[in-house]
CSV table of C-alpha atoms in Angstrom, one decimal:
chain,number,residue,atom,x,y,z
A,1,MET,CA,209.4,-106.8,111.6
A,2,SER,CA,210.4,-103.5,113.0
A,3,SER,CA,212.9,-102.4,115.6
A,4,PRO,CA,211.4,-100.4,118.6
A,5,LEU,CA,212.0,-97.3,116.5
A,6,ALA,CA,209.6,-97.7,114.2
A,7,ILE,CA,206.8,-95.4,116.3
A,8,GLY,CA,209.0,-92.3,115.9
A,9,ALA,CA,209.7,-93.8,112.0
A,10,VAL,CA,206.1,-94.0,111.6
A,11,SER,CA,205.7,-90.1,112.7
A,12,ALA,CA,208.8,-89.0,110.5
A,13,VAL,CA,207.2,-90.2,107.3
A,14,LEU,CA,203.9,-88.8,107.9
A,15,ARG,CA,205.9,-85.6,108.6
A,16,ASN,CA,207.5,-85.9,105.7
A,17,LEU,CA,204.2,-86.9,103.3
A,18,LEU,CA,202.9,-83.4,104.6
A,19,ASP,CA,205.4,-81.7,103.8
A,20,ASN,CA,206.2,-82.7,100.5
A,21,GLY,CA,202.6,-82.5,99.8
A,22,MET,CA,202.5,-78.9,101.1
A,23,ILE,CA,205.0,-77.8,98.5
A,24,ASN,CA,203.7,-79.6,95.8
A,25,VAL,CA,200.3,-78.8,96.3
A,26,GLY,CA,201.3,-75.3,96.5
A,27,ALA,CA,199.0,-74.0,99.2
A,28,PRO,CA,197.8,-70.1,98.6
A,29,LEU,CA,199.1,-69.6,102.2
A,30,GLY,CA,202.7,-69.2,101.7
A,31,PRO,CA,205.4,-71.3,102.9
A,32,VAL,CA,203.6,-73.7,105.8
A,33,ASN,CA,205.6,-75.5,108.7
A,34,VAL,CA,204.9,-79.0,109.2
A,35,THR,CA,205.9,-80.4,112.4
A,36,ALA,CA,205.5,-83.3,114.9
A,37,VAL,CA,205.2,-81.9,118.5
A,38,ALA,CA,203.1,-81.8,121.4
A,39,PRO,CA,200.3,-79.1,120.9
A,40,ASP,CA,201.4,-76.9,124.0
A,41,THR,CA,205.0,-76.5,122.9
A,42,ILE,CA,203.7,-74.8,120.0
A,43,LYS,CA,204.2,-70.8,120.5
A,44,LEU,CA,200.6,-68.9,119.0
A,45,ASP,CA,201.6,-65.4,120.4
A,46,GLU,CA,204.5,-64.8,117.6
A,47,PRO,CA,203.0,-61.9,115.8
A,48,ASP,CA,205.2,-63.6,112.7
A,49,ALA,CA,204.5,-67.1,112.9
A,50,GLY,CA,203.3,-68.5,109.7
A,51,PRO,CA,200.7,-71.1,109.0
A,52,SER,CA,201.5,-74.5,110.4
A,53,LEU,CA,200.3,-77.9,110.3
A,54,ASN,CA,201.2,-80.2,113.7
A,55,LEU,CA,200.7,-83.9,113.9
A,56,PHE,CA,200.7,-85.1,117.5
A,57,MET,CA,200.7,-88.4,118.3
A,58,HIS,CA,198.5,-88.7,121.5
A,59,ARG,CA,197.9,-92.5,122.2
A,60,VAL,CA,199.3,-96.2,121.7
A,61,SER,CA,196.7,-99.1,121.7
A,62,PRO,CA,197.2,-102.8,121.1
A,63,ASN,CA,195.8,-104.0,117.7
A,64,GLN,CA,193.4,-106.5,118.1
A,65,GLY,CA,194.0,-108.0,114.7
A,66,TRP,CA,197.7,-109.3,115.5
A,67,PHE,CA,197.6,-109.2,119.7
A,68,ASN,CA,195.9,-112.5,120.3
A,69,GLY,CA,197.8,-114.1,117.3
A,70,GLY,CA,200.7,-115.4,119.8
A,71,LEU,CA,201.5,-115.3,123.4
A,72,PRO,CA,204.7,-114.8,125.1
A,73,ALA,CA,206.2,-118.7,126.5
A,74,ARG,CA,208.5,-120.0,128.8
A,75,ASP,CA,210.0,-123.6,128.9
A,76,ALA,CA,210.5,-125.1,132.3
A,77,ASN,CA,213.8,-123.3,133.2
A,78,GLY,CA,212.3,-119.7,132.6
A,79,THR,CA,213.9,-119.2,128.8
A,80,ALA,CA,211.9,-117.7,126.5
A,81,THR,CA,210.7,-120.2,123.2
A,82,SER,CA,208.2,-117.9,121.9
A,83,LYS,CA,208.2,-113.6,121.5
A,84,PRO,CA,205.2,-112.7,119.4
A,85,PRO,CA,205.8,-109.2,117.8
A,86,LEU,CA,204.4,-106.1,119.8
A,87,ALA,CA,201.3,-105.0,117.8
A,88,LEU,CA,200.1,-101.2,117.9
A,89,ASN,CA,198.0,-98.9,116.6
A,90,LEU,CA,199.1,-95.2,116.9
A,91,HIS,CA,196.5,-92.4,117.2
A,92,TYR,CA,197.4,-89.2,115.9
A,93,LEU,CA,195.8,-85.6,116.1
A,94,LEU,CA,196.4,-83.4,113.0
A,95,THR,CA,195.6,-79.8,113.6
A,96,ALA,CA,196.3,-76.4,111.4
A,97,TYR,CA,197.4,-73.2,113.0
A,98,GLY,CA,196.9,-69.7,111.4
A,99,ASN,CA,196.7,-66.0,112.3
A,100,ALA,CA,194.6,-64.8,109.5
A,101,ASP,CA,191.0,-65.4,108.6
A,102,PHE,CA,190.3,-68.9,106.8
A,103,GLN,CA,194.3,-69.9,107.5
A,104,ALA,CA,193.3,-72.6,109.4
A,105,GLU,CA,190.4,-73.9,107.8
A,106,ILE,CA,192.3,-74.0,104.2
A,107,LEU,CA,195.3,-75.7,105.8
A,108,LEU,CA,193.5,-78.7,107.8
A,109,GLY,CA,191.7,-79.2,104.4
A,110,TYR,CA,195.2,-79.8,102.2
A,111,GLY,CA,196.4,-81.6,104.8
A,112,MET,CA,193.6,-84.1,105.2
A,113,HIS,CA,193.0,-84.4,101.4
A,114,LEU,CA,196.7,-85.6,101.5
A,115,LEU,CA,196.2,-88.4,104.3
A,116,HIS,CA,192.7,-89.5,102.5
A,117,GLU,CA,195.1,-89.7,99.0
A,118,ARG,CA,197.8,-92.2,100.7
A,119,PRO,CA,195.7,-94.6,102.8
A,120,VAL,CA,198.6,-96.8,102.6
A,121,LEU,CA,202.3,-96.3,103.4
A,122,ASP,CA,203.9,-98.1,100.7
A,123,ARG,CA,207.5,-99.5,101.2
A,124,ALA,CA,208.8,-97.3,99.0
A,125,ALA,CA,207.7,-94.2,100.1
A,126,ILE,CA,208.9,-95.1,103.7
A,127,ARG,CA,212.4,-96.0,102.4
A,128,ARG,CA,212.4,-92.5,100.8
A,129,ALA,CA,211.5,-90.9,103.8
A,130,LEU,CA,213.7,-92.5,106.2
A,131,GLY,CA,216.4,-92.7,103.8
A,132,PRO,CA,220.1,-91.1,103.7
A,133,SER,CA,220.0,-88.0,102.4
A,134,ALA,CA,221.5,-87.1,99.0
A,135,LEU,CA,224.1,-84.8,100.6
A,136,GLY,CA,225.0,-87.6,102.9
A,137,PRO,CA,223.3,-88.6,106.5
A,138,THR,CA,225.3,-86.5,108.5
A,139,ILE,CA,223.4,-83.3,107.8
A,140,LEU,CA,220.2,-85.2,109.3
A,141,PRO,CA,219.5,-84.4,112.8
A,142,PRO,CA,220.7,-87.3,115.5
A,143,ALA,CA,216.9,-88.4,116.0
A,144,PHE,CA,216.4,-89.1,112.5
A,145,GLN,CA,219.6,-90.9,111.5
A,146,ALA,CA,218.6,-93.6,114.3
A,147,LEU,CA,215.2,-93.5,112.7
A,148,VAL,CA,216.8,-95.1,109.3
A,149,ALA,CA,217.3,-98.4,111.5
A,150,SER,CA,214.3,-99.2,112.2
A,151,ASP,CA,213.2,-101.4,109.7
A,152,LEU,CA,209.7,-99.9,109.5
A,153,ALA,CA,209.5,-100.8,105.2
A,154,ASP,CA,210.3,-104.6,105.8
A,155,GLN,CA,207.8,-105.1,108.2
A,156,VAL,CA,204.8,-108.3,107.1
A,157,ASP,CA,201.6,-106.0,107.3
A,158,ALA,CA,201.0,-102.7,105.3
A,159,ILE,CA,200.6,-99.6,107.3
A,160,THR,CA,197.3,-97.7,106.5
A,161,VAL,CA,196.2,-94.5,107.7
A,162,THR,CA,192.2,-94.1,108.6
A,163,MET,CA,190.4,-91.3,109.6
A,164,GLU,CA,189.4,-91.7,113.5
A,165,PRO,CA,185.6,-90.9,114.3
A,166,THR,CA,186.2,-88.8,117.3
A,167,ASP,CA,183.3,-87.0,119.3
A,168,SER,CA,183.2,-83.1,120.5
A,169,GLU,CA,183.5,-84.8,124.5
A,170,GLU,CA,186.7,-86.9,123.6
A,171,MET,CA,187.8,-83.9,121.6
A,172,SER,CA,187.8,-81.6,124.5
A,173,ARG,CA,188.7,-83.9,127.1
A,174,LEU,CA,191.6,-84.7,124.5
A,175,TRP,CA,193.2,-80.9,124.7
A,176,SER,CA,192.0,-79.8,128.0
A,177,ALA,CA,194.7,-83.0,129.0
A,178,SER,CA,197.4,-81.4,126.7
A,179,GLN,CA,196.2,-77.7,128.4
A,180,SER,CA,196.3,-75.9,125.0
A,181,SER,CA,194.3,-74.1,123.1
A,182,TYR,CA,191.7,-75.7,121.0
A,183,ARG,CA,192.3,-75.3,116.8
A,184,PRO,CA,191.0,-77.2,114.1
A,185,SER,CA,191.7,-80.7,114.2
A,186,ALA,CA,191.1,-84.0,112.6
A,187,ALA,CA,192.0,-87.5,114.2
A,188,TYR,CA,193.8,-90.4,112.9
A,189,VAL,CA,194.8,-94.1,113.6
A,190,VAL,CA,197.8,-95.7,112.0
A,191,SER,CA,197.8,-99.4,111.6
A,192,VAL,CA,199.6,-101.6,112.2
A,193,VAL,CA,203.3,-101.4,113.7
A,194,LEU,CA,205.0,-104.5,114.2
A,195,ILE,CA,207.9,-104.8,116.8
A,196,GLU,CA,210.0,-107.7,116.9
A,197,ALA,CA,211.9,-109.0,119.8
A,198,ARG,CA,215.8,-108.7,118.7
A,199,ASP,CA,217.2,-111.4,121.4
A,200,PRO,CA,217.8,-114.9,121.1
A,201,THR,CA,214.8,-117.2,121.7
A,202,ARG,CA,214.9,-121.0,122.4
A,203,ASP,CA,212.7,-122.7,119.9
A,204,PRO,CA,212.0,-126.4,120.0
A,205,LEU,CA,212.6,-129.0,117.1
A,206,PRO,CA,209.4,-129.8,114.7
A,207,VAL,CA,207.4,-132.5,115.3
A,208,LEU,CA,207.5,-135.4,112.9
A,209,ALA,CA,204.3,-135.9,111.7
A,210,PRO,CA,202.6,-136.8,108.2
A,211,ALA,CA,200.3,-134.0,107.0
A,212,VAL,CA,196.6,-134.4,105.9
A,213,VAL,CA,195.7,-133.5,102.5
A,214,VAL,CA,192.1,-132.4,101.7
A,215,GLU,CA,190.9,-132.4,98.1
A,216,PRO,CA,187.9,-130.5,97.2
A,217,SER,CA,185.3,-132.0,95.0
A,218,LEU,CA,183.8,-128.9,93.6
A,219,GLN,CA,185.7,-128.2,90.6
A,220,PRO,CA,184.9,-125.0,89.0
A,221,PRO,CA,185.8,-125.0,85.1
A,222,PHE,CA,188.8,-122.7,85.0
A,223,PRO,CA,192.5,-123.3,85.4
A,224,THR,CA,192.9,-123.7,89.3
A,225,ILE,CA,196.5,-124.4,91.2
A,226,GLU,CA,195.4,-126.3,94.7
A,227,THR,CA,199.0,-126.9,96.0
A,228,VAL,CA,202.5,-126.5,94.9
A,229,VAL,CA,204.0,-129.6,95.8
A,230,PRO,CA,208.1,-129.5,96.1
A,231,GLU,CA,210.1,-132.7,95.4
A,232,LYS,CA,209.8,-135.5,98.1
A,233,GLN,CA,206.5,-134.1,99.9
A,234,GLN,CA,208.6,-131.4,101.4
A,235,PRO,CA,207.2,-127.9,102.4
A,236,ALA,CA,209.2,-125.7,100.7
A,237,ALA,CA,211.4,-126.5,97.6
A,238,GLN,CA,214.9,-125.8,96.9
A,239,LEU,CA,216.7,-124.2,93.7
A,240,GLY,CA,217.3,-126.8,91.2
A,241,GLU,CA,214.7,-129.3,92.7
A,242,PRO,CA,211.5,-130.3,91.0
A,243,VAL,CA,207.9,-129.0,91.9
A,244,VAL,CA,204.6,-130.0,90.8
A,245,LEU,CA,201.5,-127.9,90.8
A,246,SER,CA,198.6,-129.8,91.7
A,247,GLY,CA,194.9,-128.7,90.7
A,248,HIS,CA,192.7,-128.9,87.9
A,249,HIS,CA,192.0,-127.7,84.2
A,250,LEU,CA,195.8,-127.0,83.8
A,251,ASP,CA,196.3,-128.9,80.6
A,252,GLY,CA,196.8,-126.8,77.3
A,253,THR,CA,199.2,-125.1,75.5
A,254,ALA,CA,201.6,-122.0,75.7
A,255,ALA,CA,201.9,-122.8,79.5
A,256,VAL,CA,203.9,-120.6,81.7
A,257,VAL,CA,204.5,-120.6,85.4
A,258,ARG,CA,205.0,-117.0,87.3
A,259,PHE,CA,206.6,-116.8,90.3
A,260,THR,CA,206.2,-113.6,92.3
A,261,HIS,CA,208.2,-112.2,95.7
A,262,ARG,CA,207.8,-109.2,97.8
A,263,LEU,CA,211.3,-108.4,96.4
A,264,LEU,CA,211.1,-108.8,92.7
A,265,GLU,CA,209.8,-106.0,90.5
A,266,THR,CA,208.9,-108.6,88.0
A,267,PRO,CA,207.9,-112.4,88.2
A,268,ASN,CA,210.2,-114.8,87.7
A,269,GLU,CA,208.8,-117.0,84.8
A,270,ILE,CA,209.7,-120.7,83.7
A,271,ALA,CA,208.2,-121.9,80.4
A,272,VAL,CA,206.2,-125.0,80.3
A,273,GLY,CA,204.9,-125.2,76.9
A,274,ALA,CA,202.6,-128.0,76.0
A,275,SER,CA,200.9,-129.2,79.4
A,276,PRO,CA,199.3,-132.4,78.9
A,277,ASP,CA,197.9,-133.1,82.3
A,278,PRO,CA,194.8,-131.3,83.2
A,279,LYS,CA,195.9,-132.0,87.1
A,280,ARG,CA,199.5,-131.4,87.6
A,281,VAL,CA,202.3,-129.5,85.8
A,282,GLU,CA,205.6,-130.6,86.6
A,283,LEU,CA,209.4,-128.2,86.4
A,284,THR,CA,212.3,-127.9,87.7
A,285,LEU,CA,213.4,-124.8,89.7
A,286,PRO,CA,216.7,-123.2,88.0
A,287,SER,CA,220.0,-123.6,90.2
A,288,GLY,CA,223.3,-121.5,89.5
A,289,ALA,CA,224.9,-118.2,90.5
A,290,ALA,CA,222.4,-116.4,88.8
A,291,ALA,CA,219.6,-118.0,89.9
A,292,GLU,CA,220.9,-117.7,93.4
A,293,GLN,CA,221.1,-114.0,92.6
A,294,ASP,CA,217.4,-114.0,91.0
A,295,TRP,CA,215.5,-116.3,93.4
A,296,PRO,CA,215.4,-114.9,96.8
A,297,ALA,CA,214.4,-117.2,99.7
A,298,GLY,CA,210.9,-116.3,101.1
A,299,VAL,CA,207.2,-117.0,100.2
A,300,TYR,CA,206.4,-116.7,96.4
A,301,GLY,CA,202.7,-116.5,94.8
A,302,VAL,CA,202.6,-118.8,92.0
A,303,THR,CA,200.1,-118.8,88.7
A,304,LEU,CA,200.0,-120.7,85.5
A,305,SER,CA,198.7,-119.1,82.7
A,306,VAL,CA,197.6,-121.6,79.7
A,307,VAL,CA,195.5,-121.6,76.4
A,308,ARG,CA,193.1,-124.3,77.5
A,309,PRO,CA,192.1,-126.9,74.6
A,310,GLY,CA,189.5,-125.9,72.2
A,311,GLU,CA,190.1,-122.0,73.4
A,312,THR,CA,192.5,-119.4,71.8
A,313,LYS,CA,192.5,-116.6,74.7
A,314,VAL,CA,195.1,-117.3,77.6
A,315,ARG,CA,193.5,-118.0,80.7
A,316,GLU,CA,195.5,-117.0,84.2
A,317,SER,CA,194.8,-119.3,87.4
A,318,ALA,CA,194.4,-117.8,91.5
A,319,VAL,CA,197.8,-117.5,92.9
A,320,ALA,CA,199.0,-120.2,95.0
A,321,ALA,CA,201.5,-120.0,97.7
A,322,MET,CA,205.1,-121.7,97.5
A,323,GLN,CA,207.9,-121.5,99.9
A,324,LEU,CA,211.4,-121.4,98.7
A,325,ALA,CA,213.7,-123.0,101.7
A,326,PRO,CA,217.4,-121.2,102.3
A,327,GLU,CA,220.1,-123.6,102.3
A,328,PRO,CA,222.5,-123.5,104.8
A,329,VAL,CA,225.9,-124.4,103.3
A,330,LEU,CA,227.9,-126.8,105.9
A,331,PRO,CA,229.8,-127.4,107.6
A,332,PRO,CA,230.2,-123.3,108.0
A,333,GLY,CA,233.0,-121.3,107.5
A,334,ALA,CA,233.3,-120.6,111.4
A,335,VAL,CA,232.1,-121.5,114.5
A,336,VAL,CA,233.7,-119.7,117.6
A,337,ARG,CA,232.6,-119.8,121.6
A,338,ASP,CA,234.0,-116.5,123.5
A,339,ALA,CA,235.9,-117.5,126.6
A,340,GLY,CA,234.2,-115.1,128.7
A,341,THR,CA,230.5,-114.7,127.9
A,342,HIS,CA,230.4,-118.6,126.3
A,343,ARG,CA,228.3,-117.0,123.4
A,344,VAL,CA,228.8,-118.2,120.2
A,345,THR,CA,229.2,-116.8,116.6
A,346,VAL,CA,228.6,-118.6,113.5
A,347,THR,CA,229.8,-117.7,110.2
A,348,LEU,CA,227.5,-119.1,107.5
A,349,ASP,CA,227.8,-119.7,103.8
A,350,VAL,CA,223.8,-119.7,102.3
A,351,ARG,CA,222.3,-119.8,99.0
A,352,PRO,CA,220.3,-118.1,97.4
A,353,ARG,CA,221.6,-114.5,98.5
A,354,VAL,CA,220.3,-112.9,101.4
A,355,ARG,CA,219.1,-109.5,100.3
A,356,PRO,CA,219.4,-106.3,103.0
A,357,LEU,CA,215.9,-106.2,103.2
A,358,GLN,CA,215.4,-110.1,104.4
A,359,ASP,CA,215.7,-110.9,107.8
A,360,ALA,CA,217.3,-113.8,108.3
A,361,ARG,CA,217.7,-116.3,111.5
A,362,LEU,CA,219.8,-119.2,112.6
A,363,ASN,CA,218.7,-122.0,115.2
A,364,VAL,CA,221.5,-123.8,116.4
A,365,GLY,CA,220.9,-126.5,119.2
A,366,GLY,CA,217.4,-124.8,120.3
A,367,VAL,CA,219.0,-121.0,120.2
A,368,SER,CA,217.2,-118.8,118.0
A,369,THR,CA,219.2,-115.3,116.8
A,370,LEU,CA,218.9,-112.8,113.7
A,371,ALA,CA,221.8,-112.4,111.2
A,372,GLN,CA,223.8,-109.4,111.6
A,373,PRO,CA,222.9,-106.9,109.6
A,374,HIS,CA,224.1,-106.8,105.7
A,375,PRO,CA,223.9,-103.7,103.6
A,376,THR,CA,224.2,-105.4,100.3
A,377,ALA,CA,222.8,-109.0,98.8
A,378,THR,CA,225.3,-111.8,100.3
A,379,ALA,CA,226.0,-115.4,100.7
A,380,THR,CA,227.4,-115.0,103.7
A,381,LEU,CA,225.9,-114.2,106.8
A,382,THR,CA,227.1,-113.7,111.0
A,383,PHE,CA,225.2,-114.9,114.1
A,384,GLU,CA,226.0,-114.2,117.5
A,385,LEU,CA,224.1,-116.6,119.2
A,386,GLY,CA,223.6,-117.4,123.0
A,387,ALA,CA,225.5,-120.1,125.4
A,388,VAL,CA,224.8,-123.2,122.8
A,389,PRO,CA,225.8,-126.4,124.4
A,390,PRO,CA,228.7,-128.2,122.9
A,391,GLY,CA,228.8,-130.8,120.8
A,392,PRO,CA,226.7,-132.0,117.7
A,393,GLN,CA,223.9,-129.5,117.2
A,394,TRP,CA,221.2,-129.3,114.7
A,395,VAL,CA,220.7,-126.6,112.5
A,396,ARG,CA,217.9,-124.2,111.1
A,397,LEU,CA,218.3,-121.3,108.8
A,398,THR,CA,214.7,-119.3,108.3
A,399,VAL,CA,214.4,-116.4,105.7
A,400,ASP,CA,211.6,-114.7,105.5
A,401,GLY,CA,209.9,-117.3,107.0
A,402,ALA,CA,211.0,-120.0,105.1
A,403,GLU,CA,213.2,-122.4,107.1
A,404,SER,CA,215.6,-125.0,105.8
A,405,LEU,CA,214.9,-128.5,105.2
A,406,LEU,CA,215.7,-130.3,108.5
A,407,VAL,CA,213.2,-132.8,108.6
A,408,ARG,CA,213.9,-135.5,105.8
A,409,ARG,CA,210.4,-136.9,104.7
A,410,GLU,CA,211.5,-139.9,101.9
A,411,PRO,CA,212.6,-142.3,102.4
A,412,ALA,CA,210.4,-143.4,105.5
A,413,PRO,CA,210.6,-143.2,108.2
A,414,THR,CA,210.5,-139.5,108.8
A,415,ALA,CA,213.9,-138.0,110.5
A,416,PHE,CA,216.1,-135.4,110.8
A,417,ASP,CA,218.8,-135.0,108.2
A,418,PRO,CA,222.1,-136.2,109.6
A,419,ALA,CA,223.7,-133.5,107.3
A,420,GLN,CA,222.0,-130.5,109.0
A,421,GLN,CA,224.3,-130.4,112.1
A,422,ILE,CA,227.5,-128.8,113.0
A,423,THR,CA,229.4,-129.0,116.1
A,424,VAL,CA,229.9,-126.7,118.6
A,425,PRO,CA,233.3,-126.1,120.6
A,426,ALA,CA,233.2,-126.4,124.3
């Protein structure tokens, strides 16, 4: 999720896109100034003012797709138990300014073309636009230096740029409200910006209840992975443990299982070879230092490629989901309570390593908070929690939505793993 700096970061990325585009396109207008200010601040009476493009964010609206995804909740004591992200659409006005004939029209055409060619702001472009300058961050304006910490590139959903239909009446009201002279303009909506609360929340323990598995009766004649089942029916796998791909038409030769992750440029592969069972493929995830570096925790897409019996070409299954759980190394390196604020700080070793672009959250005794910033991949994280009650407390570590395995499902009965506890000092 993004921080509250994300709104400014979106404007900075769009301005950077337009600014670079004007240089690369080589518009036949000479140097073009690209700004992101309110229209009433633009000086139109300067005789030497060159052509310019202005990007003005004039309105913010809730994103309906995410708005009802969760509601803020509090327990009987008034403590926050959930804080859904603030999901926003940003509405922009792209305006062209020129003093000569046809300048504004040509410039607006170039600007609209650039936004049309980039309907999605990919993570790499966002990081380039907001990253520190090659000459060092000190040459950047202070406001732009702050936008580096927006975490905009790491939010779950993609950021799209779409032209927004605007009739003449609405456009007239907008320009009247800005008390500016009308210029050729086009309206755009940028969606979605997700701003996450950073304060600790209280998260209850999971419910100990069996899952219900529904198996479809219709089976298409292609390799299909229906579920990825970790060891002992756990909801997530761990490094070094076996997993089973369950489905149909999975038998054949030259079987290879591929695991894709948002932070991996190329998928991790495990060669299975011969797969005799059409309903299941068994494999073991790697372990050790190399695996802890190459297999980040989080959600993976799993596919199987196999040469089916009687065929010569390789077939590939559709993608199934698998979570790779992080593992807290207990006992932690340090658990310290501040004598004045009574807040608890936990220093914890984890595996696999947590990368800089991953969100890590620790829950101790129901109090949850994000890890302190980690600019490089690390096996040690620090968490500054609230006033956690003293004594033995259950521990849950979440990285990119994948949670450590607190619940022990086998052998029966289902119970909390007694090893997943730490002692908090008074």
